[in-house]
Amino acid sequence: AIGGLASGWLAWRWAPEARGPGTGAVIEAFHNHRGTIRPIVAPVKALTTIITLATGGAAGKEGPVMQIGASLGSWLGTRLGLSAAHRRILLLAGCAGGLGAIFRAPLGGAITCVEVLYREDFESEALIPCVTSSIVAYSIYTGIYGFSHTFTFPDVMLTDARELAVYLVLGAACALGGTLYVKTFFTMRDRVFRRLKLPVWLVPGVGGALVGVLALLDLRILGGGFGVIQSVVDGGVGLQAMLVLVLLKILATSCTVGSGGSGGVFGPSLFIGAMLGGIVGTAGQQLFPDIAQVPAAYVVVGMGSFLAGVANTPLAALIIVTEMTGSYHLLPPLMLVGAIAFIAVRGHTIFDH
């Protein structure tokens, strides 16, 4: 609650654009503001996100990093006196640099930034600048923090065609979970928090207080949750706990970000997808031990497929998850389940377009 109040006041006072996930603001600036984001947004977004996440907000840092990078790209384009078209490209390049570094996924970060702008298209002119920026940012970031994947994952591949039937179940689970996630998020944002008769800067404090109440049920919903995802990969989280974490994370993220707290929805999307994958993989192993032998594989496929559905970025989600985990052998089930989730959730997206 204290973190929500502090971040809410800072954003309200200095940069109202810094409220919420950040990705939607980048899309808005690209389409409707000639690629212009005020320079003050970058430091305000950084500070409010640090406060939100450090005090336990159930959100990710990836969306805010995209907005910070986009703000720097927009500022550079303005300083160089570039046209609106070229400023838009620099905005996306800055966005890709931030995402590629924080995810340690240079190609996935670049593809995400050109694909997330539209529901049925991508910005091809910005692809090369985005790839260049993402590689440079990734190299500097990993040069400081180490060249390693975000998650430690066993070397697994699809060796039994019968296992595709279990993956189809995961596709249905990601489709249902993605629809629930998107509808819950926008219901909480539009019908609950935006209707509160309170000053705007107070609302994130209310959201933070609700997250605190939810955390009394399970502390693992706080923050981005990447450590919990690794625990699921390692088999350290039970079936019932994963089911509870799916529901709690959806509510907690809706309260944190939907109330105007500064945090992203990429990280929570990966978290929810990982839990769904863990549920299907664990249940599959218990029911068909000779077919679904490695539940961790379903965690990775669930992450990529859920993100593909709720973000409407099937190609970017597939690439970014394989780069984060190094699980290139799982591309066939990732493509299958991701396509199912994308088609089923296509009418909904976690971002404002």
mmCIF file of N, CA and C in Angstrom, residues 208-331:
data_model
loop_
_atom_site.group_PDB
_atom_site.id
_atom_site.type_symbol
_atom_site.label_atom_id
_atom_site.label_comp_id
_atom_site.label_asym_id
_atom_site.label_seq_id
_atom_site.Cartn_x
_atom_site.Cartn_y
_atom_site.Cartn_z
ATOM 1 N N GLY A 208 -2.457 -1.584 -3.967
ATOM 2 C CA GLY A 208 -1.378 -2.184 -3.193
ATOM 3 C C GLY A 208 -1.868 -2.847 -1.923
ATOM 4 N N ALA A 209 -2.836 -2.218 -1.263
ATOM 5 C CA ALA A 209 -3.397 -2.805 -0.046
ATOM 6 C C ALA A 209 -4.092 -4.133 -0.353
ATOM 7 N N LEU A 210 -4.816 -4.191 -1.469
ATOM 8 C CA LEU A 210 -5.481 -5.440 -1.857
ATOM 9 C C LEU A 210 -4.463 -6.535 -2.176
ATOM 10 N N VAL A 211 -3.350 -6.152 -2.805
ATOM 11 C CA VAL A 211 -2.294 -7.134 -3.075
ATOM 12 C C VAL A 211 -1.720 -7.667 -1.765
ATOM 13 N N GLY A 212 -1.565 -6.787 -0.796
ATOM 14 C CA GLY A 212 -1.081 -7.225 0.509
ATOM 15 C C GLY A 212 -2.003 -8.244 1.154
ATOM 16 N N VAL A 213 -3.302 -8.030 1.012
ATOM 17 C CA VAL A 213 -4.274 -8.997 1.552
ATOM 18 C C VAL A 213 -4.142 -10.343 0.838
ATOM 19 N N LEU A 214 -4.017 -10.306 -0.509
ATOM 20 C CA LEU A 214 -3.865 -11.548 -1.276
ATOM 21 C C LEU A 214 -2.562 -12.268 -0.907
ATOM 22 N N ALA A 215 -1.523 -11.486 -0.605
ATOM 23 C CA ALA A 215 -0.233 -12.092 -0.261
ATOM 24 C C ALA A 215 -0.286 -12.846 1.059
ATOM 25 N N LEU A 216 -1.265 -12.542 1.893
ATOM 26 C CA LEU A 216 -1.430 -13.303 3.140
ATOM 27 C C LEU A 216 -1.770 -14.759 2.835
ATOM 28 N N LEU A 217 -2.362 -15.014 1.672
ATOM 29 C CA LEU A 217 -2.687 -16.383 1.274
ATOM 30 C C LEU A 217 -1.471 -17.109 0.709
ATOM 31 N N ASP A 218 -0.619 -16.386 -0.052
ATOM 32 C CA ASP A 218 0.599 -16.989 -0.595
ATOM 33 C C ASP A 218 1.552 -15.872 -1.008
ATOM 34 N N LEU A 219 2.684 -15.785 -0.343
ATOM 35 C CA LEU A 219 3.639 -14.707 -0.607
ATOM 36 C C LEU A 219 4.278 -14.805 -1.984
ATOM 37 N N ARG A 220 4.170 -15.948 -2.612
ATOM 38 C CA ARG A 220 4.853 -16.143 -3.898
ATOM 39 C C ARG A 220 4.227 -15.350 -5.038
ATOM 40 N N ILE A 221 3.086 -14.707 -4.799
ATOM 41 C CA ILE A 221 2.478 -13.889 -5.856
ATOM 42 C C ILE A 221 3.141 -12.517 -5.961
ATOM 43 N N LEU A 222 3.948 -12.141 -4.987
ATOM 44 C CA LEU A 222 4.558 -10.814 -4.987
ATOM 45 C C LEU A 222 5.684 -10.732 -6.013
ATOM 46 N N GLY A 223 5.897 -9.550 -6.556
ATOM 47 C CA GLY A 223 6.988 -9.331 -7.484
ATOM 48 C C GLY A 223 6.746 -9.972 -8.840
ATOM 49 N N GLY A 224 7.826 -10.088 -9.618
ATOM 50 C CA GLY A 224 7.724 -10.676 -10.949
ATOM 51 C C GLY A 224 7.529 -12.172 -10.926
ATOM 52 N N GLY A 225 8.119 -12.842 -9.930
ATOM 53 C CA GLY A 225 7.890 -14.276 -9.757
ATOM 54 C C GLY A 225 8.797 -15.184 -10.556
ATOM 55 N N PHE A 226 9.909 -14.681 -11.103
ATOM 56 C CA PHE A 226 10.787 -15.533 -11.888
ATOM 57 C C PHE A 226 11.426 -16.627 -11.031
ATOM 58 N N GLY A 227 11.687 -16.333 -9.769
ATOM 59 C CA GLY A 227 12.225 -17.352 -8.875
ATOM 60 C C GLY A 227 11.239 -18.489 -8.656
ATOM 61 N N VAL A 228 9.955 -18.157 -8.598
ATOM 62 C CA VAL A 228 8.925 -19.183 -8.435
ATOM 63 C C VAL A 228 8.838 -20.038 -9.698
ATOM 64 N N ILE A 229 8.981 -19.409 -10.866
ATOM 65 C CA ILE A 229 8.971 -20.165 -12.121
ATOM 66 C C ILE A 229 10.096 -21.185 -12.135
ATOM 67 N N GLN A 230 11.291 -20.769 -11.676
ATOM 68 C CA GLN A 230 12.409 -21.711 -11.617
ATOM 69 C C GLN A 230 12.107 -22.861 -10.658
ATOM 70 N N SER A 231 11.422 -22.567 -9.556
ATOM 71 C CA SER A 231 11.038 -23.626 -8.615
ATOM 72 C C SER A 231 10.082 -24.621 -9.267
ATOM 73 N N VAL A 232 9.174 -24.133 -10.107
ATOM 74 C CA VAL A 232 8.251 -25.018 -10.812
ATOM 75 C C VAL A 232 9.023 -25.889 -11.802
ATOM 76 N N VAL A 233 9.971 -25.292 -12.521
ATOM 77 C CA VAL A 233 10.807 -26.061 -13.448
ATOM 78 C C VAL A 233 11.549 -27.169 -12.703
ATOM 79 N N ASP A 234 12.011 -26.864 -11.501
ATOM 80 C CA ASP A 234 12.759 -27.837 -10.702
ATOM 81 C C ASP A 234 11.857 -28.831 -9.981
ATOM 82 N N GLY A 235 10.522 -28.672 -10.118
ATOM 83 C CA GLY A 235 9.592 -29.595 -9.480
ATOM 84 C C GLY A 235 9.343 -29.324 -8.013
ATOM 85 N N GLY A 236 9.565 -28.077 -7.577
ATOM 86 C CA GLY A 236 9.445 -27.758 -6.164
ATOM 87 C C GLY A 236 8.106 -27.170 -5.745
ATOM 88 N N VAL A 237 7.115 -27.122 -6.646
ATOM 89 C CA VAL A 237 5.801 -26.559 -6.332
ATOM 90 C C VAL A 237 4.746 -27.613 -6.647
ATOM 91 N N GLY A 238 3.828 -27.831 -5.705
ATOM 92 C CA GLY A 238 2.806 -28.858 -5.867
ATOM 93 C C GLY A 238 1.691 -28.454 -6.809
ATOM 94 N N LEU A 239 0.908 -29.442 -7.206
ATOM 95 C CA LEU A 239 -0.173 -29.220 -8.163
ATOM 96 C C LEU A 239 -1.216 -28.241 -7.636
ATOM 97 N N GLN A 240 -1.671 -28.439 -6.408
ATOM 98 C CA GLN A 240 -2.691 -27.564 -5.832
ATOM 99 C C GLN A 240 -2.158 -26.144 -5.658
ATOM 100 N N ALA A 241 -0.893 -26.028 -5.251
ATOM 101 C CA ALA A 241 -0.299 -24.701 -5.070
ATOM 102 C C ALA A 241 -0.239 -23.939 -6.389
ATOM 103 N N MET A 242 0.089 -24.640 -7.482
ATOM 104 C CA MET A 242 0.155 -23.967 -8.794
ATOM 105 C C MET A 242 -1.212 -23.462 -9.224
ATOM 106 N N LEU A 243 -2.249 -24.236 -8.955
ATOM 107 C CA LEU A 243 -3.600 -23.800 -9.308
ATOM 108 C C LEU A 243 -3.992 -22.543 -8.528
ATOM 109 N N VAL A 244 -3.667 -22.526 -7.250
ATOM 110 C CA VAL A 244 -3.966 -21.354 -6.415
ATOM 111 C C VAL A 244 -3.164 -20.147 -6.891
ATOM 112 N N LEU A 245 -1.906 -20.368 -7.260
ATOM 113 C CA LEU A 245 -1.053 -19.268 -7.699
ATOM 114 C C LEU A 245 -1.551 -18.646 -9.000
ATOM 115 N N VAL A 246 -2.134 -19.442 -9.889
ATOM 116 C CA VAL A 246 -2.703 -18.900 -11.131
ATOM 117 C C VAL A 246 -3.784 -17.875 -10.808
ATOM 118 N N LEU A 247 -4.710 -18.264 -9.955
ATOM 119 C CA LEU A 247 -5.837 -17.381 -9.625
ATOM 120 C C LEU A 247 -5.372 -16.149 -8.846
ATOM 121 N N LEU A 248 -4.488 -16.359 -7.880
ATOM 122 C CA LEU A 248 -4.017 -15.239 -7.067
ATOM 123 C C LEU A 248 -3.189 -14.254 -7.888
ATOM 124 N N LYS A 249 -2.367 -14.784 -8.798
ATOM 125 C CA LYS A 249 -1.520 -13.890 -9.605
ATOM 126 C C LYS A 249 -2.371 -13.048 -10.546
ATOM 127 N N ILE A 250 -3.411 -13.630 -11.112
ATOM 128 C CA ILE A 250 -4.308 -12.852 -11.975
ATOM 129 C C ILE A 250 -4.924 -11.696 -11.195
ATOM 130 N N LEU A 251 -5.412 -11.988 -9.996
ATOM 131 C CA LEU A 251 -6.019 -10.943 -9.173
ATOM 132 C C LEU A 251 -4.989 -9.918 -8.710
ATOM 133 N N ALA A 252 -3.822 -10.395 -8.282
ATOM 134 C CA ALA A 252 -2.807 -9.483 -7.746
ATOM 135 C C ALA A 252 -2.269 -8.552 -8.829
ATOM 136 N N THR A 253 -2.040 -9.076 -10.018
ATOM 137 C CA THR A 253 -1.561 -8.225 -11.110
ATOM 138 C C THR A 253 -2.630 -7.219 -11.517
ATOM 139 N N SER A 254 -3.873 -7.661 -11.538
ATOM 140 C CA SER A 254 -4.971 -6.747 -11.869
ATOM 141 C C SER A 254 -5.066 -5.621 -10.854
ATOM 142 N N CYS A 255 -4.785 -5.921 -9.589
ATOM 143 C CA CYS A 255 -4.823 -4.891 -8.550
ATOM 144 C C CYS A 255 -3.619 -3.961 -8.644
ATOM 145 N N THR A 256 -2.434 -4.524 -8.871
ATOM 146 C CA THR A 256 -1.222 -3.707 -8.927
ATOM 147 C C THR A 256 -1.225 -2.791 -10.141
ATOM 148 N N VAL A 257 -1.342 -3.360 -11.328
ATOM 149 C CA VAL A 257 -1.224 -2.595 -12.563
ATOM 150 C C VAL A 257 -2.546 -1.932 -12.940
ATOM 151 N N GLY A 258 -3.652 -2.635 -12.702
ATOM 152 C CA GLY A 258 -4.956 -2.078 -13.033
ATOM 153 C C GLY A 258 -5.308 -0.843 -12.228
ATOM 154 N N SER A 259 -4.748 -0.722 -11.033
ATOM 155 C CA SER A 259 -5.005 0.460 -10.209
ATOM 156 C C SER A 259 -4.132 1.641 -10.592
ATOM 157 N N GLY A 260 -3.197 1.430 -11.511
ATOM 158 C CA GLY A 260 -2.301 2.515 -11.922
ATOM 159 C C GLY A 260 -0.901 2.363 -11.399
ATOM 160 N N GLY A 261 -0.605 1.261 -10.712
ATOM 161 C CA GLY A 261 0.749 1.018 -10.244
ATOM 162 C C GLY A 261 1.703 0.840 -11.408
ATOM 163 N N SER A 262 2.932 1.259 -11.226
ATOM 164 C CA SER A 262 3.917 1.211 -12.299
ATOM 165 C C SER A 262 4.575 -0.162 -12.342
ATOM 166 N N GLY A 263 4.166 -0.970 -13.292
ATOM 167 C CA GLY A 263 4.721 -2.312 -13.430
ATOM 168 C C GLY A 263 4.224 -2.932 -14.712
ATOM 169 N N GLY A 264 4.913 -3.963 -15.182
ATOM 170 C CA GLY A 264 4.572 -4.570 -16.451
ATOM 171 C C GLY A 264 3.705 -5.802 -16.319
ATOM 172 N N VAL A 265 3.142 -6.230 -17.441
ATOM 173 C CA VAL A 265 2.305 -7.434 -17.469
ATOM 174 C C VAL A 265 2.989 -8.584 -18.203
ATOM 175 N N PHE A 266 4.188 -8.363 -18.761
ATOM 176 C CA PHE A 266 4.930 -9.449 -19.398
ATOM 177 C C PHE A 266 5.309 -10.513 -18.377
ATOM 178 N N GLY A 267 5.953 -10.077 -17.287
ATOM 179 C CA GLY A 267 6.396 -11.013 -16.263
ATOM 180 C C GLY A 267 5.265 -11.836 -15.673
ATOM 181 N N PRO A 268 4.175 -11.203 -15.225
ATOM 182 C CA PRO A 268 3.037 -11.981 -14.735
ATOM 183 C C PRO A 268 2.458 -12.935 -15.762
ATOM 184 N N SER A 269 2.467 -12.549 -17.038
ATOM 185 C CA SER A 269 1.960 -13.445 -18.082
ATOM 186 C C SER A 269 2.816 -14.708 -18.158
ATOM 187 N N LEU A 270 4.133 -14.539 -18.097
ATOM 188 C CA LEU A 270 5.014 -15.704 -18.087
ATOM 189 C C LEU A 270 4.784 -16.552 -16.846
ATOM 190 N N PHE A 271 4.563 -15.902 -15.721
ATOM 191 C CA PHE A 271 4.315 -16.607 -14.452
ATOM 192 C C PHE A 271 3.057 -17.468 -14.548
ATOM 193 N N ILE A 272 1.967 -16.864 -15.006
ATOM 194 C CA ILE A 272 0.695 -17.593 -15.099
ATOM 195 C C ILE A 272 0.813 -18.750 -16.092
ATOM 196 N N GLY A 273 1.449 -18.484 -17.241
ATOM 197 C CA GLY A 273 1.646 -19.542 -18.219
ATOM 198 C C GLY A 273 2.487 -20.684 -17.678
ATOM 199 N N ALA A 274 3.508 -20.343 -16.892
ATOM 200 C CA ALA A 274 4.351 -21.385 -16.297
ATOM 201 C C ALA A 274 3.552 -22.247 -15.326
ATOM 202 N N MET A 275 2.685 -21.606 -14.534
ATOM 203 C CA MET A 275 1.861 -22.373 -13.593
ATOM 204 C C MET A 275 0.895 -23.295 -14.335
ATOM 205 N N LEU A 276 0.279 -22.794 -15.392
ATOM 206 C CA LEU A 276 -0.632 -23.625 -16.177
ATOM 207 C C LEU A 276 0.123 -24.803 -16.803
ATOM 208 N N GLY A 277 1.314 -24.528 -17.320
ATOM 209 C CA GLY A 277 2.124 -25.599 -17.875
ATOM 210 C C GLY A 277 2.513 -26.617 -16.821
ATOM 211 N N GLY A 278 2.844 -26.120 -15.627
ATOM 212 C CA GLY A 278 3.188 -27.037 -14.545
ATOM 213 C C GLY A 278 2.017 -27.908 -14.130
ATOM 214 N N ILE A 279 0.825 -27.331 -14.126
ATOM 215 C CA ILE A 279 -0.381 -28.095 -13.762
ATOM 216 C C ILE A 279 -0.620 -29.218 -14.775
ATOM 217 N N VAL A 280 -0.618 -28.870 -16.068
ATOM 218 C CA VAL A 280 -0.870 -29.870 -17.107
ATOM 219 C C VAL A 280 0.249 -30.905 -17.142
ATOM 220 N N GLY A 281 1.502 -30.463 -17.007
ATOM 221 C CA GLY A 281 2.625 -31.389 -17.050
ATOM 222 C C GLY A 281 2.639 -32.351 -15.880
ATOM 223 N N THR A 282 2.360 -31.834 -14.686
ATOM 224 C CA THR A 282 2.335 -32.695 -13.501
ATOM 225 C C THR A 282 1.184 -33.688 -13.566
ATOM 226 N N ALA A 283 -0.001 -33.187 -13.931
ATOM 227 C CA ALA A 283 -1.157 -34.088 -14.053
ATOM 228 C C ALA A 283 -0.932 -35.107 -15.156
ATOM 229 N N GLY A 284 -0.330 -34.672 -16.264
ATOM 230 C CA GLY A 284 -0.048 -35.599 -17.357
ATOM 231 C C GLY A 284 0.921 -36.690 -16.954
ATOM 232 N N GLN A 285 1.924 -36.314 -16.182
ATOM 233 C CA GLN A 285 2.884 -37.318 -15.721
ATOM 234 C C GLN A 285 2.240 -38.331 -14.784
ATOM 235 N N GLN A 286 1.333 -37.857 -13.928
ATOM 236 C CA GLN A 286 0.659 -38.759 -13.003
ATOM 237 C C GLN A 286 -0.287 -39.710 -13.727
ATOM 238 N N LEU A 287 -0.951 -39.220 -14.775
ATOM 239 C CA LEU A 287 -1.922 -40.045 -15.497
ATOM 240 C C LEU A 287 -1.264 -40.904 -16.576
ATOM 241 N N PHE A 288 -0.267 -40.338 -17.263
ATOM 242 C CA PHE A 288 0.386 -41.047 -18.368
ATOM 243 C C PHE A 288 1.909 -40.932 -18.214
ATOM 244 N N PRO A 289 2.473 -41.628 -17.238
ATOM 245 C CA PRO A 289 3.901 -41.482 -16.955
ATOM 246 C C PRO A 289 4.823 -41.890 -18.094
ATOM 247 N N ASP A 290 4.359 -42.757 -18.994
ATOM 248 C CA ASP A 290 5.204 -43.178 -20.108
ATOM 249 C C ASP A 290 5.162 -42.199 -21.276
ATOM 250 N N ILE A 291 4.237 -41.226 -21.224
ATOM 251 C CA ILE A 291 4.112 -40.247 -22.304
ATOM 252 C C ILE A 291 4.628 -38.875 -21.857
ATOM 253 N N ALA A 292 4.022 -38.304 -20.822
ATOM 254 C CA ALA A 292 4.440 -36.994 -20.295
ATOM 255 C C ALA A 292 5.483 -37.222 -19.205
ATOM 256 N N GLN A 293 6.719 -37.377 -19.609
ATOM 257 C CA GLN A 293 7.765 -37.785 -18.668
ATOM 258 C C GLN A 293 8.434 -36.611 -17.967
ATOM 259 N N VAL A 294 8.446 -35.430 -18.587
ATOM 260 C CA VAL A 294 9.172 -34.283 -18.021
ATOM 261 C C VAL A 294 8.218 -33.094 -17.896
ATOM 262 N N PRO A 295 7.627 -32.874 -16.701
ATOM 263 C CA PRO A 295 6.699 -31.741 -16.526
ATOM 264 C C PRO A 295 7.334 -30.388 -16.822
ATOM 265 N N ALA A 296 8.652 -30.267 -16.641
ATOM 266 C CA ALA A 296 9.319 -28.986 -16.872
ATOM 267 C C ALA A 296 9.143 -28.515 -18.313
ATOM 268 N N ALA A 297 9.035 -29.453 -19.257
ATOM 269 C CA ALA A 297 8.839 -29.061 -20.649
ATOM 270 C C ALA A 297 7.533 -28.301 -20.828
ATOM 271 N N TYR A 298 6.517 -28.688 -20.095
ATOM 272 C CA TYR A 298 5.216 -28.043 -20.202
ATOM 273 C C TYR A 298 5.248 -26.646 -19.578
ATOM 274 N N VAL A 299 6.133 -26.446 -18.603
ATOM 275 C CA VAL A 299 6.281 -25.117 -18.003
ATOM 276 C C VAL A 299 6.767 -24.126 -19.055
ATOM 277 N N VAL A 300 7.782 -24.518 -19.814
ATOM 278 C CA VAL A 300 8.326 -23.645 -20.854
ATOM 279 C C VAL A 300 7.298 -23.387 -21.950
ATOM 280 N N VAL A 301 6.648 -24.453 -22.414
ATOM 281 C CA VAL A 301 5.638 -24.299 -23.465
ATOM 282 C C VAL A 301 4.472 -23.452 -22.971
ATOM 283 N N GLY A 302 4.095 -23.612 -21.708
ATOM 284 C CA GLY A 302 3.018 -22.802 -21.145
ATOM 285 C C GLY A 302 3.373 -21.331 -21.095
ATOM 286 N N MET A 303 4.623 -21.017 -20.734
ATOM 287 C CA MET A 303 5.069 -19.626 -20.692
ATOM 288 C C MET A 303 4.928 -18.960 -22.051
ATOM 289 N N GLY A 304 5.498 -19.593 -23.080
ATOM 290 C CA GLY A 304 5.474 -18.995 -24.406
ATOM 291 C C GLY A 304 4.076 -18.920 -24.995
ATOM 292 N N SER A 305 3.294 -19.963 -24.787
ATOM 293 C CA SER A 305 1.957 -20.015 -25.386
ATOM 294 C C SER A 305 1.014 -19.021 -24.723
ATOM 295 N N PHE A 306 1.066 -18.918 -23.409
ATOM 296 C CA PHE A 306 0.197 -17.967 -22.707
ATOM 297 C C PHE A 306 0.531 -16.538 -23.123
ATOM 298 N N LEU A 307 1.833 -16.221 -23.203
ATOM 299 C CA LEU A 307 2.245 -14.883 -23.632
ATOM 300 C C LEU A 307 1.814 -14.616 -25.065
ATOM 301 N N ALA A 308 1.922 -15.626 -25.942
ATOM 302 C CA ALA A 308 1.496 -15.464 -27.330
ATOM 303 C C ALA A 308 0.022 -15.108 -27.415
ATOM 304 N N GLY A 309 -0.798 -15.715 -26.543
ATOM 305 C CA GLY A 309 -2.227 -15.453 -26.565
ATOM 306 C C GLY A 309 -2.603 -14.088 -26.036
ATOM 307 N N VAL A 310 -2.145 -13.753 -24.829
ATOM 308 C CA VAL A 310 -2.600 -12.509 -24.193
ATOM 309 C C VAL A 310 -1.952 -11.277 -24.804
ATOM 310 N N ALA A 311 -0.740 -11.420 -25.372
ATOM 311 C CA ALA A 311 -0.078 -10.272 -25.995
ATOM 312 C C ALA A 311 -0.338 -10.193 -27.489
ATOM 313 N N ASN A 312 -0.961 -11.228 -28.064
ATOM 314 C CA ASN A 312 -1.185 -11.309 -29.506
ATOM 315 C C ASN A 312 0.125 -11.172 -30.285
ATOM 316 N N THR A 313 1.180 -11.797 -29.753
ATOM 317 C CA THR A 313 2.498 -11.756 -30.403
ATOM 318 C C THR A 313 3.045 -13.184 -30.502
ATOM 319 N N PRO A 314 2.485 -14.022 -31.375
ATOM 320 C CA PRO A 314 2.872 -15.437 -31.405
ATOM 321 C C PRO A 314 4.333 -15.669 -31.753
ATOM 322 N N LEU A 315 4.857 -14.944 -32.742
ATOM 323 C CA LEU A 315 6.241 -15.149 -33.152
ATOM 324 C C LEU A 315 7.208 -14.658 -32.073
ATOM 325 N N ALA A 316 6.962 -13.479 -31.553
ATOM 326 C CA ALA A 316 7.851 -12.916 -30.538
ATOM 327 C C ALA A 316 7.867 -13.772 -29.277
ATOM 328 N N ALA A 317 6.694 -14.245 -28.844
ATOM 329 C CA ALA A 317 6.627 -15.052 -27.628
ATOM 330 C C ALA A 317 7.404 -16.349 -27.787
ATOM 331 N N LEU A 318 7.289 -16.977 -28.944
ATOM 332 C CA LEU A 318 8.007 -18.223 -29.205
ATOM 333 C C LEU A 318 9.517 -17.999 -29.118
ATOM 334 N N ILE A 319 9.998 -16.931 -29.734
ATOM 335 C CA ILE A 319 11.439 -16.675 -29.765
ATOM 336 C C ILE A 319 11.948 -16.263 -28.395
ATOM 337 N N ILE A 320 11.211 -15.398 -27.714
ATOM 338 C CA ILE A 320 11.706 -14.848 -26.459
ATOM 339 C C ILE A 320 11.806 -15.918 -25.378
ATOM 340 N N VAL A 321 10.869 -16.867 -25.360
ATOM 341 C CA VAL A 321 10.908 -17.921 -24.349
ATOM 342 C C VAL A 321 12.022 -18.919 -24.645
ATOM 343 N N THR A 322 12.244 -19.228 -25.918
ATOM 344 C CA THR A 322 13.344 -20.146 -26.232
ATOM 345 C C THR A 322 14.691 -19.513 -25.899
ATOM 346 N N GLU A 323 14.824 -18.198 -26.075
ATOM 347 C CA GLU A 323 16.073 -17.525 -25.707
ATOM 348 C C GLU A 323 16.246 -17.455 -24.197
ATOM 349 N N MET A 324 15.161 -17.269 -23.465
ATOM 350 C CA MET A 324 15.254 -17.184 -22.008
ATOM 351 C C MET A 324 15.604 -18.522 -21.368
ATOM 352 N N THR A 325 15.206 -19.614 -21.993
ATOM 353 C CA THR A 325 15.388 -20.943 -21.401
ATOM 354 C C THR A 325 16.410 -21.803 -22.140
ATOM 355 N N GLY A 326 16.724 -21.444 -23.380
ATOM 356 C CA GLY A 326 17.605 -22.280 -24.175
ATOM 357 C C GLY A 326 16.950 -23.570 -24.624
ATOM 358 N N SER A 327 15.632 -23.630 -24.599
ATOM 359 C CA SER A 327 14.896 -24.862 -24.901
ATOM 360 C C SER A 327 14.499 -24.918 -26.377
ATOM 361 N N TYR A 328 15.476 -24.878 -27.264
ATOM 362 C CA TYR A 328 15.197 -24.842 -28.701
ATOM 363 C C TYR A 328 14.586 -26.145 -29.203
ATOM 364 N N HIS A 329 14.814 -27.241 -28.488
ATOM 365 C CA HIS A 329 14.259 -28.521 -28.909
ATOM 366 C C HIS A 329 12.740 -28.600 -28.715
ATOM 367 N N LEU A 330 12.194 -27.634 -27.979
ATOM 368 C CA LEU A 330 10.753 -27.641 -27.725
ATOM 369 C C LEU A 330 9.987 -26.749 -28.700
ATOM 370 N N LEU A 331 10.636 -26.331 -29.772
ATOM 371 C CA LEU A 331 9.955 -25.467 -30.738
ATOM 372 C C LEU A 331 8.696 -26.104 -31.336
#
